[in-house]
Coordinates of C-alpha atoms in Angstrom, one line a residue:
M5 CA -6.9 23.9 14.0
R6 CA -6.4 20.3 13.5
S7 CA -9.3 18.3 14.6
C8 CA -8.6 15.8 11.9
S9 CA -8.0 19.1 10.1
P10 CA -5.4 21.4 8.9
S11 CA -4.2 24.6 10.6
L12 CA -6.5 27.4 11.7
R13 CA -4.6 29.8 9.5
G14 CA -4.3 29.4 5.8
L15 CA -6.3 27.1 3.5
T16 CA -8.7 25.4 5.8
V17 CA -8.8 27.6 9.0
C18 CA -8.7 21.9 7.9
S19 CA -24.9 1.9 23.4
V20 CA -29.1 -3.1 31.9
V21 CA -27.8 0.6 32.9
L22 CA -24.2 0.2 34.1
S23 CA -24.0 1.9 37.5
I24 CA -20.4 1.6 38.5
S25 CA -18.2 3.0 41.2
L26 CA -15.2 5.2 40.4
A27 CA -12.8 2.3 41.0
S28 CA -14.5 -0.1 38.7
A29 CA -14.4 2.4 35.8
K30 CA -10.7 1.5 35.5
P31 CA -9.9 -1.8 33.8
L32 CA -7.8 -4.1 36.0
S33 CA -5.3 -4.6 33.2
F34 CA -3.8 -1.2 33.8
R35 CA -1.1 -0.6 36.5
S36 CA -2.3 1.7 39.3
R37 CA -1.0 5.2 39.7
N38 CA 1.0 4.2 42.8
D39 CA 2.6 1.1 41.2
T40 CA 6.3 1.5 41.7
T41 CA 6.9 0.0 38.2
T42 CA 5.6 3.3 36.8
A43 CA 7.8 5.6 38.7
V44 CA 7.2 9.2 37.7
K45 CA 9.8 10.7 35.4
K46 CA 10.7 14.4 35.0
I47 CA 10.0 16.2 31.7
S48 CA 13.1 17.7 30.2
W49 CA 12.2 21.2 28.9
A50 CA 14.3 23.4 26.6
P51 CA 13.6 26.4 24.3
C52 CA 12.8 25.5 20.7
N53 CA 11.7 27.2 17.5
F54 CA 8.8 26.1 15.4
N55 CA 9.4 28.9 12.9
V56 CA 5.9 30.2 13.3
S57 CA 5.9 33.3 11.1
G58 CA 4.5 36.4 12.8
D59 CA 3.6 34.6 16.1
P60 CA 4.3 36.9 19.0
L61 CA 4.6 33.9 21.3
A62 CA 7.2 32.1 19.3
D63 CA 9.9 32.9 21.8
Q64 CA 7.8 31.4 24.6
I65 CA 7.7 27.9 23.1
D66 CA 9.5 25.1 24.9
C67 CA 10.0 21.5 23.7
G68 CA 10.2 18.6 26.1
S69 CA 10.6 14.9 26.4
L70 CA 9.2 12.4 28.9
V71 CA 10.0 8.7 29.3
V72 CA 6.9 6.5 29.8
P73 CA 6.2 2.8 29.8
L74 CA 5.9 1.2 26.4
D75 CA 3.1 -1.1 27.6
Y76 CA 1.2 -0.1 30.8
T77 CA -0.5 -3.5 30.8
D78 CA 2.7 -5.5 31.3
P79 CA 4.0 -5.0 34.8
T80 CA 7.1 -7.2 34.1
S81 CA 8.4 -5.0 31.2
N82 CA 11.0 -2.3 31.6
E83 CA 10.6 -1.1 28.0
T84 CA 9.9 2.6 27.5
L85 CA 9.2 5.1 24.8
T86 CA 9.8 8.9 24.8
L87 CA 7.0 11.3 24.4
S88 CA 7.8 14.6 22.5
L89 CA 6.0 17.6 24.1
V90 CA 5.6 21.2 23.4
R91 CA 4.7 24.0 25.8
S92 CA 3.5 27.5 25.3
K93 CA 3.9 29.3 28.6
A94 CA 1.0 31.2 30.3
V95 CA 0.6 34.8 29.1
S96 CA -1.3 36.1 32.2
P97 CA -0.3 35.7 35.8
S98 CA -2.3 33.1 37.8
T99 CA -4.8 34.7 40.1
T100 CA -3.8 32.3 42.8
G101 CA -0.1 32.1 42.1
N102 CA -0.3 28.4 41.4
K103 CA 1.2 27.1 38.2
K104 CA -1.1 25.0 36.1
S105 CA -1.0 23.4 32.7
M106 CA -3.7 22.5 30.1
L107 CA -3.2 19.5 27.9
F108 CA -4.5 19.2 24.3
N109 CA -5.3 16.7 21.7
F110 CA -6.3 18.1 18.3
G111 CA -7.9 15.0 16.7
G112 CA -7.3 12.3 14.2
P113 CA -6.8 9.7 15.4
G114 CA -3.3 10.2 14.1
Y115 CA -2.5 13.9 13.9
P116 CA 0.6 15.1 15.7
A117 CA -0.2 17.8 18.2
R118 CA 3.0 19.8 18.8
T119 CA 3.1 21.8 15.6
T120 CA -0.7 22.5 15.9
L121 CA -0.3 24.0 19.4
A122 CA 2.7 26.0 18.4
E123 CA 1.0 27.5 15.4
N124 CA -2.2 28.4 17.2
A125 CA -0.9 29.4 20.7
V126 CA -2.3 32.9 20.5
T127 CA -5.9 31.8 19.8
L128 CA -5.7 29.0 22.3
H129 CA -4.5 31.3 25.1
N130 CA -7.3 33.7 24.1
M131 CA -9.9 31.0 24.4
T132 CA -8.7 29.6 27.7
G133 CA -7.9 32.8 29.7
G134 CA -4.1 32.9 29.4
E135 CA -3.3 31.6 32.9
Y136 CA -2.4 28.1 31.8
D137 CA 0.8 26.7 30.3
L138 CA -0.5 25.0 27.1
V139 CA 1.0 21.5 26.6
A140 CA 0.6 18.9 23.9
F141 CA 2.5 15.7 22.9
D142 CA 2.5 13.7 19.7
P143 CA 0.5 10.6 20.4
R144 CA 1.8 7.0 19.9
G145 CA 2.0 6.1 16.2
T146 CA 2.3 9.7 15.0
A147 CA 5.3 11.9 14.0
D148 CA 8.4 10.4 15.6
T149 CA 6.7 8.6 18.5
I150 CA 6.9 4.9 17.5
T151 CA 5.6 5.9 14.1
F152 CA 3.2 3.4 12.7
R153 CA 3.6 2.7 9.0
C154 CA 2.3 0.2 6.5
Y155 CA 4.5 1.5 3.6
A156 CA 8.1 2.5 3.2
N157 CA 7.3 5.9 1.8
Q158 CA 4.5 8.3 0.7
T159 CA 4.9 7.1 -3.0
E160 CA 4.0 3.5 -2.0
R161 CA 1.2 4.8 0.2
L162 CA -0.4 6.8 -2.6
A163 CA 0.0 3.9 -5.0
A164 CA -1.8 1.6 -2.6
A165 CA -4.6 4.2 -2.1
A166 CA -5.1 4.2 -5.8
S167 CA -5.1 0.4 -6.2
L168 CA -7.1 -0.3 -2.9
P169 CA -9.5 2.6 -2.7
I170 CA -12.4 3.1 -0.3
L171 CA -15.2 2.8 -2.9
D172 CA -18.2 5.0 -3.2
L173 CA -21.1 2.7 -2.3
T174 CA -23.7 4.8 -4.0
P175 CA -25.6 2.6 -6.4
G176 CA -24.2 3.1 -9.9
A177 CA -21.1 4.8 -8.6
S178 CA -19.0 1.6 -8.6
A179 CA -19.3 -2.0 -9.8
P180 CA -22.4 -4.0 -8.6
N181 CA -20.2 -5.9 -6.2
A182 CA -18.8 -2.7 -4.7
F183 CA -19.4 -3.8 -1.1
A184 CA -17.5 -7.0 -1.5
E185 CA -14.7 -5.3 -3.4
N186 CA -14.4 -2.6 -0.8
Y187 CA -14.1 -5.3 1.9
A188 CA -11.4 -7.1 -0.1
N189 CA -9.5 -3.8 -0.4
A190 CA -9.7 -3.2 3.3
V191 CA -8.4 -6.8 4.0
A192 CA -5.6 -6.3 1.6
L193 CA -4.6 -3.1 3.4
S194 CA -4.5 -5.0 6.7
Q195 CA -2.4 -7.7 5.1
R196 CA 0.1 -5.0 3.9
C197 CA 0.3 -3.5 7.4
A198 CA 0.9 -6.9 8.9
A199 CA 3.6 -7.7 6.3
Y200 CA 5.4 -4.3 6.8
N201 CA 5.4 -4.9 10.6
L202 CA 6.7 -8.4 10.6
D203 CA 9.8 -7.5 12.7
P204 CA 9.1 -8.3 16.4
A205 CA 9.9 -4.8 17.6
L206 CA 7.5 -3.3 15.0
Q207 CA 4.8 -5.8 16.0
K208 CA 5.2 -4.8 19.6
N209 CA 4.9 -1.2 18.8
A210 CA 1.9 -1.8 16.6
N211 CA 0.1 -3.4 19.6
V212 CA 0.5 -0.5 22.0
L213 CA -1.1 2.4 19.9
T214 CA -4.5 2.3 21.5
T215 CA -6.4 5.2 23.0
G216 CA -6.2 3.5 26.4
M217 CA -2.4 3.7 26.2
V218 CA -2.5 7.4 25.1
A219 CA -4.9 8.1 28.0
R220 CA -2.4 6.7 30.4
D221 CA 0.3 8.8 28.7
L222 CA -1.8 11.9 29.4
M223 CA -1.8 11.1 33.1
A224 CA 1.9 10.4 33.1
V225 CA 2.4 14.0 31.9
V226 CA 0.0 15.2 34.7
D227 CA 1.9 13.1 37.3
S228 CA 5.3 14.6 36.1
L229 CA 4.0 18.1 36.3
H230 CA 2.6 17.4 39.8
T231 CA 5.8 15.8 41.1
F232 CA 8.4 18.0 39.6
E233 CA 6.6 21.3 38.9
E234 CA 4.3 21.5 41.9
E235 CA 1.0 21.4 39.9
D236 CA -2.2 20.0 41.3
G237 CA -2.0 16.4 39.9
L238 CA -5.3 16.8 38.1
L239 CA -6.2 16.8 34.4
H240 CA -7.0 20.1 32.7
Y241 CA -7.8 19.3 29.1
W242 CA -9.3 20.4 25.8
G243 CA -9.8 17.6 23.3
I244 CA -11.1 18.2 19.8
S245 CA -12.8 15.6 17.5
Y246 CA -10.9 12.3 18.2
G247 CA -9.5 14.2 21.2
S248 CA -13.0 14.2 22.6
L249 CA -12.9 10.4 22.5
L250 CA -9.5 10.4 24.2
G251 CA -10.9 12.7 26.8
A252 CA -14.0 10.5 27.5
T253 CA -11.7 7.5 27.8
V254 CA -9.3 9.1 30.2
A255 CA -12.3 10.3 32.2
A256 CA -13.7 6.8 32.4
L257 CA -10.3 5.4 33.5
F258 CA -9.4 8.2 36.0
P259 CA -12.7 9.9 36.9
D260 CA -11.5 11.2 40.3
R261 CA -8.6 13.1 38.6
M262 CA -10.7 15.1 36.1
E263 CA -10.5 18.8 37.1
R264 CA -11.5 20.6 33.8
L265 CA -12.4 18.9 30.6
I266 CA -13.8 20.5 27.5
L267 CA -14.6 17.8 24.9
D268 CA -15.3 19.5 21.6
G269 CA -16.7 18.0 18.3
I270 CA -17.9 14.8 19.9
V271 CA -17.2 11.2 18.8
N272 CA -19.7 8.7 20.2
A273 CA -17.4 6.4 22.2
E274 CA -19.9 3.4 22.0
N275 CA -19.9 3.7 18.2
Y276 CA -16.1 4.2 18.0
Y277 CA -15.1 1.2 20.1
H278 CA -18.0 -1.2 19.5
H279 CA -19.1 -0.6 15.9
F280 CA -17.3 -0.6 12.5
G281 CA -16.1 2.7 11.1
I282 CA -15.1 5.8 13.1
D283 CA -18.6 6.6 14.3
I284 CA -21.7 5.3 12.5
D285 CA -23.6 8.5 13.5
Q286 CA -21.0 10.9 12.3
L287 CA -22.8 12.0 9.2
L288 CA -26.2 12.8 10.8
S289 CA -25.9 16.5 10.3
S290 CA -24.0 16.6 7.0
D291 CA -27.0 17.1 4.8
D292 CA -28.3 20.0 7.0
A293 CA -24.8 21.5 6.9
F294 CA -24.7 21.3 3.1
R295 CA -28.1 22.9 2.8
G296 CA -27.3 25.6 5.3
V297 CA -24.2 26.7 3.4
L298 CA -26.3 26.9 0.2
S299 CA -29.0 29.0 2.0
D300 CA -26.3 31.4 3.2
C301 CA -24.8 31.5 -0.3
L302 CA -28.1 32.9 -1.7
K303 CA -28.3 35.5 1.2
I304 CA -24.7 36.7 0.8
G305 CA -24.9 37.1 -3.0
T306 CA -22.4 36.8 -5.8
S307 CA -19.8 39.1 -4.2
R308 CA -18.7 36.1 -2.0
C309 CA -20.6 33.1 -3.4
A310 CA -20.1 32.3 -7.0
L311 CA -23.2 30.1 -7.0
A312 CA -25.6 32.7 -5.8
D313 CA -27.1 33.6 -9.2
I314 CA -27.6 30.0 -10.5
N315 CA -30.9 29.3 -8.7
S316 CA -33.4 31.4 -6.7
T317 CA -33.9 29.0 -3.8
A318 CA -31.6 26.7 -1.8
P319 CA -33.5 23.5 -2.7
E320 CA -33.2 24.4 -6.4
L321 CA -29.4 25.0 -6.0
E322 CA -29.0 21.7 -4.1
A323 CA -30.8 19.9 -6.9
T324 CA -28.5 21.5 -9.5
L325 CA -25.4 20.5 -7.6
L326 CA -26.5 16.9 -7.0
A327 CA -27.4 16.7 -10.7
M328 CA -23.9 17.8 -11.4
V329 CA -22.5 15.0 -9.2
D330 CA -24.7 12.5 -11.1
R331 CA -23.5 13.9 -14.4
Y332 CA -19.8 13.5 -13.6
Q333 CA -20.5 10.0 -12.2
S334 CA -22.2 9.0 -15.5
N335 CA -19.7 10.9 -17.7
P336 CA -16.3 11.2 -15.9
V337 CA -13.7 13.5 -17.5
A338 CA -9.9 13.6 -17.3
A339 CA -8.0 16.8 -16.2
A340 CA -4.5 17.4 -15.0
G341 CA -3.8 13.7 -14.8
K342 CA -6.9 12.9 -12.6
V343 CA -10.4 11.6 -13.3
I344 CA -13.2 13.9 -12.2
N345 CA -16.2 11.7 -11.3
G346 CA -19.0 11.9 -8.8
K347 CA -16.8 10.8 -5.9
F348 CA -14.2 13.5 -6.7
V349 CA -16.9 16.2 -6.6
K350 CA -18.4 14.9 -3.4
E351 CA -14.9 15.0 -1.8
I352 CA -14.7 18.7 -2.5
L353 CA -18.2 19.3 -1.0
I354 CA -17.6 17.4 2.2
V355 CA -14.3 19.1 2.9
I356 CA -15.6 22.6 2.5
I357 CA -18.5 22.0 4.9
K358 CA -16.2 20.4 7.4
Y359 CA -13.7 23.3 7.4
P360 CA -15.7 26.2 6.0
T361 CA -14.2 29.4 7.3
G362 CA -11.9 31.1 4.8
I363 CA -12.3 28.7 1.9
V364 CA -16.0 28.6 1.0
P365 CA -15.9 31.7 -1.2
L366 CA -13.0 30.3 -3.2
A367 CA -14.6 26.8 -3.3
T368 CA -17.7 28.1 -4.9
V369 CA -15.7 29.5 -7.8
Y370 CA -14.3 26.0 -8.5
I371 CA -17.7 24.4 -8.0
R372 CA -19.1 26.8 -10.6
S373 CA -16.2 25.7 -12.9
L374 CA -17.4 22.1 -12.5
L375 CA -20.9 23.1 -13.3
E376 CA -19.8 24.9 -16.5
G377 CA -17.0 22.4 -17.4
K378 CA -14.4 25.1 -17.3
N379 CA -10.9 25.4 -15.8
L380 CA -11.0 21.8 -14.7
D381 CA -7.2 21.8 -14.3
G382 CA -7.7 24.5 -11.6
V383 CA -10.4 22.4 -10.0
V384 CA -8.0 19.4 -9.7
A385 CA -5.3 21.7 -8.2
F386 CA -7.9 22.9 -5.6
H387 CA -8.9 19.3 -4.8
T388 CA -5.3 18.3 -4.4
A389 CA -4.6 21.3 -2.2
L390 CA -7.5 20.5 0.1
Y391 CA -6.4 16.9 0.6
N392 CA -2.8 17.7 1.0
A393 CA -3.8 20.1 3.8
V394 CA -5.5 17.3 5.8
S395 CA -2.9 14.7 5.0
M396 CA -1.2 13.1 8.1
G397 CA 2.1 12.8 6.3
D398 CA 4.4 9.8 6.0
N399 CA 2.6 7.5 8.3
D400 CA -0.5 5.3 8.7
A401 CA -1.3 6.3 12.3
L402 CA -5.1 6.9 11.7
T403 CA -5.5 3.3 10.6
G404 CA -3.2 1.9 13.2
I405 CA -4.8 3.7 16.1
A406 CA -8.5 3.4 15.1
C407 CA -8.3 -0.2 14.1
S408 CA -6.3 -1.3 17.2
D409 CA -9.0 0.4 19.3
K410 CA -11.8 -1.7 17.8
V411 CA -13.3 -4.3 20.1
I412 CA -14.9 -6.2 17.2
R413 CA -13.8 -7.9 14.1
A414 CA -15.7 -9.1 11.0
T415 CA -16.0 -12.7 9.9
G416 CA -16.2 -11.7 6.2
P417 CA -18.1 -9.5 3.9
T418 CA -21.3 -11.2 4.9
D419 CA -20.9 -10.3 8.6
Q420 CA -24.3 -9.0 9.6
K421 CA -23.0 -6.4 12.0
L422 CA -20.7 -5.0 9.4
I423 CA -23.6 -4.9 6.9
D424 CA -25.8 -3.2 9.4
D425 CA -23.2 -0.6 10.4
T426 CA -22.5 0.2 6.7
N427 CA -26.2 0.6 5.9
H428 CA -26.6 2.8 9.0
M429 CA -23.9 5.2 7.8
F430 CA -25.2 5.0 4.2
N431 CA -28.8 5.8 5.2
S432 CA -27.9 8.6 7.7
T433 CA -27.3 11.1 4.8
K434 CA -28.8 11.4 1.4
I435 CA -25.8 13.2 0.0
F436 CA -22.6 11.8 1.5
G437 CA -23.6 8.3 2.7
G438 CA -22.2 6.4 -0.3
L439 CA -18.9 8.4 -0.2
L440 CA -18.1 7.5 3.4
A441 CA -20.0 4.4 4.4
G442 CA -17.2 2.3 2.9
I443 CA -14.9 3.2 5.7
A444 CA -16.9 0.7 7.9
S445 CA -14.8 -2.1 6.4
Q446 CA -11.4 -0.6 7.0
C447 CA -10.7 -2.4 10.4
A448 CA -12.8 -5.5 9.7
E449 CA -9.8 -7.9 9.8
W450 CA -7.2 -5.9 11.5
P451 CA -4.2 -8.1 12.4
F452 CA -2.9 -6.4 15.6
E453 CA -4.1 -7.1 19.1
G454 CA -4.4 -3.5 20.5
R455 CA -3.2 -3.9 24.1
G456 CA -4.8 -1.8 26.7
K457 CA -7.8 -0.9 24.6
Y458 CA -10.9 0.3 26.3
T459 CA -13.5 -2.4 26.2
E460 CA -16.3 -1.3 28.5
H461 CA -19.7 -0.4 27.0
W462 CA -21.0 3.1 27.3
F463 CA -24.6 2.3 26.7
D464 CA -26.6 -0.9 27.1
E465 CA -28.5 -2.7 24.3
E466 CA -31.5 -0.5 25.0
G467 CA -29.4 2.6 24.6
R468 CA -29.4 3.5 28.4
P469 CA -26.1 5.1 29.4
R470 CA -23.8 3.9 32.1
V471 CA -23.1 6.4 34.8
I472 CA -19.6 7.8 35.5
K473 CA -19.1 10.5 38.1
T474 CA -16.1 12.7 37.5
R475 CA -14.4 14.9 40.1
K476 CA -15.6 18.0 38.2
P477 CA -18.3 18.2 35.5
I478 CA -17.2 17.8 31.9
L479 CA -18.3 20.4 29.2
F480 CA -19.3 18.9 25.9
V481 CA -19.4 21.2 22.9
G482 CA -21.0 20.6 19.5
N483 CA -21.9 22.6 16.4
R484 CA -25.4 22.4 15.1
Y485 CA -24.2 22.0 11.5
D486 CA -21.0 19.9 12.1
P487 CA -21.0 17.4 9.2
V488 CA -18.9 14.8 11.0
T489 CA -19.6 15.1 14.7
P490 CA -23.2 15.9 15.3
V491 CA -24.6 17.6 18.4
K492 CA -26.6 14.4 19.0
S493 CA -23.3 12.7 19.9
A494 CA -22.5 15.5 22.4
V495 CA -25.9 14.9 24.1
A496 CA -25.4 11.2 24.1
M497 CA -21.9 11.3 25.6
S498 CA -23.0 13.9 28.2
S499 CA -25.7 11.5 29.4
V500 CA -22.9 9.1 30.5
F501 CA -21.1 11.6 32.7
E502 CA -23.0 12.8 35.7
G503 CA -23.4 16.6 36.1
S504 CA -21.9 17.3 32.6
R505 CA -23.2 20.1 30.4
V506 CA -23.7 20.5 26.7
L507 CA -22.9 23.8 24.9
E508 CA -24.5 23.9 21.4
R509 CA -23.1 26.4 18.9
D510 CA -25.3 27.7 16.1
A511 CA -22.4 27.1 13.8
F512 CA -21.1 25.4 10.7
G513 CA -17.9 23.3 10.4
H514 CA -16.2 20.8 12.6
A515 CA -15.8 21.7 16.3
S516 CA -15.7 25.0 18.0
L517 CA -12.8 26.6 16.2
A518 CA -14.4 26.3 12.8
Q519 CA -16.1 29.7 13.3
W520 CA -15.1 32.2 15.9
S521 CA -17.7 33.0 18.7
D522 CA -17.2 35.5 21.5
C523 CA -20.0 33.7 23.4
T524 CA -18.0 30.4 23.1
A525 CA -14.8 32.0 24.2
E526 CA -16.5 33.6 27.2
V527 CA -18.0 30.2 28.2
F528 CA -14.6 28.5 27.8
R529 CA -12.8 31.1 29.9
G530 CA -15.4 30.8 32.6
Y531 CA -15.2 27.0 32.7
F532 CA -11.4 27.0 32.8
G533 CA -11.3 29.8 35.4
E534 CA -10.2 29.4 39.0
E535 CA -13.9 29.4 40.1
M536 CA -15.5 27.1 37.5
V537 CA -18.5 28.7 35.8
L538 CA -20.7 26.2 34.1
P539 CA -23.1 27.3 31.4
E540 CA -26.7 26.2 31.7
D541 CA -27.2 22.8 30.0
K542 CA -27.8 23.0 26.3
K543 CA -26.9 26.7 26.2
V544 CA -26.7 28.0 22.6
C545 CA -23.9 30.3 21.4
E546 CA -24.1 32.3 18.2
V547 CA -21.0 32.8 16.1
D548 CA -19.3 36.1 14.9
V549 CA -17.8 34.8 11.7
G550 CA -19.9 33.6 8.8
V551 CA -19.0 30.8 6.4
F552 CA -18.5 33.3 3.6
D553 CA -16.3 35.6 5.7
V554 CA -12.6 35.5 4.9
G555 CA -11.4 37.0 8.2
V556 CA -11.1 34.4 10.9
F557 CA -9.8 34.6 14.4
P558 CA -8.7 37.4 16.8
G559 CA -5.0 37.4 17.6

């Protein structure tokens, strides 16, 4: 499942309290639902084939298109864009006879959604009860929807990534001026994006990629399904990773139209909009995740973990692997046209704890190769395969969307807020801080306006949440050992939404589909059912697939 991840199947199976009324949760810059300038359009559906091998629901996939405003904040504009949608029809009859649809966003920001839904329709129907049509669209900036690019092709993009890398800020891993150099690289990237989008039409598109715009697109789909397909006009939604941020945003904009929302693998919205980086708290559980995988390795033995006989305890194995990172940092080696250094090794470690199910046994073989200095060409091929699997393809949508959403900009590499946010990320994890803290600079001097961005704060300066009351309670879901969206963020975001609940999974990996859980599926089906069944707050679900199991999901 893509939650800034690859497919389920295959390689990676990849802050004064603001008490506000429902009306004031919606920025006045947006047109209202009843504004005649946003007349509801009909979705044009037709059968299509995603060539999903072995999928019994392949013949039930429809593709659709919907015309929506290009800029919801400009009531004088008649410009539009066309959303590309996909639908997997319900597999069970509705108990009430009423047609209903569930919308999805699988993460990023920047991943297209249609292919992901088509590839995983069986599992998604299984998790949601089968009575919903499952619907997704490729968000603005992704796939063919006003695609955002900073380079003419993937070759230029890869060359730029090599010449303007996000540096590892671990002391000794880069030059002494790594922070300043990393900042300069980020500004150079912004300059390239500005230069590539000099054409007025491209500039206009680059300014309407924000999550606030995509949230309004979601509701345009809901409006169309209500007007032309007799649905209830309310949002039923499952958002994963960045999709949780999108879900929180649409819930803040349209709280009285939220019928069922599962937000899964939670991004802290205050951090996303009002701090540098994606989420300065995103790595809080990463060290625990790494240690947990090592502990399970010793329990499972060498039949499925190639590292199980190296040390007798998990702390000793951790020390061995971190010493290996330091060794490659001090003495890099070349293999298969790449340099294996400490950053390279940590990149493998973070991916396998983010998307563990199905790849950890194989990954331990290559990690052992690194320890022994053997088959390094194979290690490089494995690293390449991992990162190709999570690639967003020939676009720069992640940067375009995330940076356009930022409320803040830096004044230079000495900007104190930027320094504080970078240090916060760096110090939140012993193992991965240096690897990922450098992303804090990526949007520091972004050149585009980002129209319709969500600018309200979610917490005040003392950390007290604002209060938003939605029509029906939201369910927030987090994994105890999620290395990039910690349960702490689920608890924090739940405190904003009155009556919401938190489901904690005793699980590894990123979001709920990283490890199958019958308990989780039962909770989801109950929540999405005709008579909503809410779990007790902070209910804990166990999982039924271990990180060293190769079998993955039913269906």
